[in-house]
Amino acid sequence: KPHGPVYAEFSLNNKQAKSMIRDGNLKYTYWTHDTDELYDLSQDPEELHNLARDPGHAADLKRLRQDLFAWHRPTGM
């Protein structure tokens, strides 16, 4: 069944902190000191092809990042 977004965070308040949102088939992960990650889990369930820098997914990245930061703004930003 479809459901709303799912949020998670890991290892807060240190250099390895990350936050994640999954909305439908899209999963966005923000690492405090590393590269953003965006995956379409319907096409890439093993998360092997990061779409964060793909211009065709720029709107998805922006939307998910805004939604994630509305829920939780990671420290170190």
mmCIF file of N, CA and C in Angstrom, residues 15-68:
data_model
loop_
_atom_site.group_PDB
_atom_site.id
_atom_site.type_symbol
_atom_site.label_atom_id
_atom_site.label_comp_id
_atom_site.label_asym_id
_atom_site.label_seq_id
_atom_site.Cartn_x
_atom_site.Cartn_y
_atom_site.Cartn_z
ATOM 1 N N LYS A 15 30.831 13.248 12.826
ATOM 2 C CA LYS A 15 31.190 13.450 11.414
ATOM 3 C C LYS A 15 30.490 12.482 10.466
ATOM 4 N N GLN A 16 29.998 11.375 10.945
ATOM 5 C CA GLN A 16 29.366 10.380 10.090
ATOM 6 C C GLN A 16 27.835 10.483 10.082
ATOM 7 N N ALA A 17 27.299 11.569 10.645
ATOM 8 C CA ALA A 17 25.845 11.717 10.728
ATOM 9 C C ALA A 17 25.206 11.683 9.341
ATOM 10 N N LYS A 18 24.048 11.042 9.277
ATOM 11 C CA LYS A 18 23.289 11.049 8.032
ATOM 12 C C LYS A 18 21.805 11.045 8.351
ATOM 13 N N SER A 19 21.031 11.556 7.413
ATOM 14 C CA SER A 19 19.579 11.579 7.509
ATOM 15 C C SER A 19 19.031 11.086 6.190
ATOM 16 N N MET A 20 17.839 10.470 6.242
ATOM 17 C CA MET A 20 17.281 9.836 5.055
ATOM 18 C C MET A 20 15.778 10.065 5.010
ATOM 19 N N ILE A 21 15.258 10.201 3.778
ATOM 20 C CA ILE A 21 13.828 10.200 3.531
ATOM 21 C C ILE A 21 13.560 9.244 2.374
ATOM 22 N N ARG A 22 12.524 8.451 2.531
ATOM 23 C CA ARG A 22 12.036 7.629 1.421
ATOM 24 C C ARG A 22 10.590 8.013 1.184
ATOM 25 N N ASP A 23 10.297 8.361 -0.056
ATOM 26 C CA ASP A 23 8.949 8.725 -0.444
ATOM 27 C C ASP A 23 8.627 7.960 -1.719
ATOM 28 N N GLY A 24 7.761 6.988 -1.610
ATOM 29 C CA GLY A 24 7.463 6.121 -2.754
ATOM 30 C C GLY A 24 8.696 5.315 -3.115
ATOM 31 N N ASN A 25 9.073 5.356 -4.393
ATOM 32 C CA ASN A 25 10.247 4.614 -4.848
ATOM 33 C C ASN A 25 11.553 5.372 -4.693
ATOM 34 N N LEU A 26 11.483 6.641 -4.301
ATOM 35 C CA LEU A 26 12.688 7.456 -4.208
ATOM 36 C C LEU A 26 13.224 7.498 -2.783
ATOM 37 N N LYS A 27 14.541 7.379 -2.680
ATOM 38 C CA LYS A 27 15.224 7.455 -1.386
ATOM 39 C C LYS A 27 16.349 8.475 -1.508
ATOM 40 N N TYR A 28 16.331 9.472 -0.601
ATOM 41 C CA TYR A 28 17.357 10.501 -0.563
ATOM 42 C C TYR A 28 18.083 10.400 0.774
ATOM 43 N N THR A 29 19.410 10.409 0.732
ATOM 44 C CA THR A 29 20.221 10.384 1.942
ATOM 45 C C THR A 29 21.145 11.586 1.943
ATOM 46 N N TYR A 30 21.124 12.301 3.068
ATOM 47 C CA TYR A 30 22.017 13.437 3.272
ATOM 48 C C TYR A 30 23.087 13.029 4.273
ATOM 49 N N TRP A 31 24.327 13.082 3.855
ATOM 50 C CA TRP A 31 25.475 12.838 4.737
ATOM 51 C C TRP A 31 26.020 14.198 5.134
ATOM 52 N N THR A 32 26.277 14.426 6.426
ATOM 53 C CA THR A 32 26.736 15.721 6.901
ATOM 54 C C THR A 32 28.011 16.168 6.207
ATOM 55 N N HIS A 33 28.952 15.251 5.970
ATOM 56 C CA HIS A 33 30.234 15.627 5.372
ATOM 57 C C HIS A 33 30.573 14.745 4.158
ATOM 58 N N ASP A 34 29.578 14.461 3.339
ATOM 59 C CA ASP A 34 29.836 13.626 2.163
ATOM 60 C C ASP A 34 28.825 13.976 1.078
ATOM 61 N N THR A 35 28.776 13.185 0.037
ATOM 62 C CA THR A 35 27.945 13.412 -1.137
ATOM 63 C C THR A 35 26.497 12.997 -0.892
ATOM 64 N N ASP A 36 25.557 13.810 -1.390
ATOM 65 C CA ASP A 36 24.143 13.435 -1.354
ATOM 66 C C ASP A 36 23.940 12.161 -2.165
ATOM 67 N N GLU A 37 22.911 11.394 -1.780
ATOM 68 C CA GLU A 37 22.565 10.186 -2.522
ATOM 69 C C GLU A 37 21.076 10.196 -2.838
ATOM 70 N N LEU A 38 20.738 9.792 -4.046
ATOM 71 C CA LEU A 38 19.351 9.664 -4.480
ATOM 72 C C LEU A 38 19.232 8.393 -5.298
ATOM 73 N N TYR A 39 18.272 7.561 -4.923
ATOM 74 C CA TYR A 39 18.068 6.291 -5.624
ATOM 75 C C TYR A 39 16.601 6.099 -5.958
ATOM 76 N N ASP A 40 16.335 5.505 -7.112
ATOM 77 C CA ASP A 40 15.004 5.045 -7.481
ATOM 78 C C ASP A 40 14.993 3.551 -7.178
ATOM 79 N N LEU A 41 14.401 3.199 -6.044
ATOM 80 C CA LEU A 41 14.468 1.819 -5.574
ATOM 81 C C LEU A 41 13.689 0.839 -6.441
ATOM 82 N N SER A 42 12.763 1.341 -7.270
ATOM 83 C CA SER A 42 12.053 0.433 -8.173
ATOM 84 C C SER A 42 12.966 -0.035 -9.305
ATOM 85 N N GLN A 43 13.922 0.814 -9.696
ATOM 86 C CA GLN A 43 14.863 0.481 -10.771
ATOM 87 C C GLN A 43 16.216 0.003 -10.246
ATOM 88 N N ASP A 44 16.534 0.365 -9.005
ATOM 89 C CA ASP A 44 17.859 0.121 -8.439
ATOM 90 C C ASP A 44 17.741 -0.238 -6.951
ATOM 91 N N PRO A 45 17.153 -1.403 -6.648
ATOM 92 C CA PRO A 45 16.914 -1.765 -5.245
ATOM 93 C C PRO A 45 18.193 -1.951 -4.423
ATOM 94 N N GLU A 46 19.308 -2.173 -5.072
ATOM 95 C CA GLU A 46 20.562 -2.361 -4.341
ATOM 96 C C GLU A 46 21.338 -1.049 -4.180
ATOM 97 N N GLU A 47 20.759 0.056 -4.652
ATOM 98 C CA GLU A 47 21.343 1.389 -4.510
ATOM 99 C C GLU A 47 22.765 1.455 -5.077
ATOM 100 N N LEU A 48 22.893 1.086 -6.336
ATOM 101 C CA LEU A 48 24.190 1.080 -7.004
ATOM 102 C C LEU A 48 24.417 2.304 -7.889
ATOM 103 N N HIS A 49 23.332 3.008 -8.266
ATOM 104 C CA HIS A 49 23.429 4.124 -9.209
ATOM 105 C C HIS A 49 22.871 5.401 -8.577
ATOM 106 N N ASN A 50 23.764 6.215 -8.047
ATOM 107 C CA ASN A 50 23.382 7.455 -7.386
ATOM 108 C C ASN A 50 22.898 8.469 -8.435
ATOM 109 N N LEU A 51 21.663 8.924 -8.282
ATOM 110 C CA LEU A 51 21.050 9.857 -9.230
ATOM 111 C C LEU A 51 21.135 11.312 -8.772
ATOM 112 N N ALA A 52 21.822 11.582 -7.669
ATOM 113 C CA ALA A 52 21.835 12.932 -7.082
ATOM 114 C C ALA A 52 22.379 13.990 -8.030
ATOM 115 N N ARG A 53 23.274 13.639 -8.905
ATOM 116 C CA ARG A 53 23.845 14.628 -9.833
ATOM 117 C C ARG A 53 23.254 14.536 -11.238
ATOM 118 N N ASP A 54 22.255 13.706 -11.399
ATOM 119 C CA ASP A 54 21.588 13.543 -12.692
ATOM 120 C C ASP A 54 20.605 14.703 -12.884
ATOM 121 N N PRO A 55 20.796 15.546 -13.913
ATOM 122 C CA PRO A 55 19.903 16.688 -14.128
ATOM 123 C C PRO A 55 18.429 16.286 -14.256
ATOM 124 N N GLY A 56 18.172 15.088 -14.730
ATOM 125 C CA GLY A 56 16.802 14.614 -14.871
ATOM 126 C C GLY A 56 16.101 14.359 -13.547
ATOM 127 N N HIS A 57 16.853 14.342 -12.467
ATOM 128 C CA HIS A 57 16.292 14.094 -11.133
ATOM 129 C C HIS A 57 16.484 15.288 -10.201
ATOM 130 N N ALA A 58 16.845 16.442 -10.760
ATOM 131 C CA ALA A 58 17.099 17.634 -9.936
ATOM 132 C C ALA A 58 15.866 18.048 -9.131
ATOM 133 N N ALA A 59 14.687 17.985 -9.734
ATOM 134 C CA ALA A 59 13.464 18.374 -9.015
ATOM 135 C C ALA A 59 13.173 17.402 -7.878
ATOM 136 N N ASP A 60 13.387 16.098 -8.115
ATOM 137 C CA ASP A 60 13.186 15.103 -7.055
ATOM 138 C C ASP A 60 14.148 15.347 -5.902
ATOM 139 N N LEU A 61 15.407 15.598 -6.236
ATOM 140 C CA LEU A 61 16.419 15.855 -5.214
ATOM 141 C C LEU A 61 16.043 17.079 -4.381
ATOM 142 N N LYS A 62 15.663 18.151 -5.042
ATOM 143 C CA LYS A 62 15.302 19.378 -4.336
ATOM 144 C C LYS A 62 14.104 19.152 -3.414
ATOM 145 N N ARG A 63 13.065 18.493 -3.912
ATOM 146 C CA ARG A 63 11.852 18.248 -3.123
ATOM 147 C C ARG A 63 12.149 17.387 -1.910
ATOM 148 N N LEU A 64 12.866 16.289 -2.120
ATOM 149 C CA LEU A 64 13.151 15.384 -1.005
ATOM 150 C C LEU A 64 14.066 16.038 0.027
ATOM 151 N N ARG A 65 15.033 16.807 -0.435
ATOM 152 C CA ARG A 65 15.929 17.515 0.495
ATOM 153 C C ARG A 65 15.129 18.515 1.339
ATOM 154 N N GLN A 66 14.249 19.272 0.704
ATOM 155 C CA GLN A 66 13.414 20.225 1.443
ATOM 156 C C GLN A 66 12.524 19.508 2.452
ATOM 157 N N ASP A 67 11.912 18.406 2.044
ATOM 158 C CA ASP A 67 11.057 17.642 2.952
ATOM 159 C C ASP A 67 11.856 17.080 4.125
ATOM 160 N N LEU A 68 13.049 16.555 3.831
ATOM 161 C CA LEU A 68 13.896 16.008 4.890
ATOM 162 C C LEU A 68 14.280 17.098 5.884
#
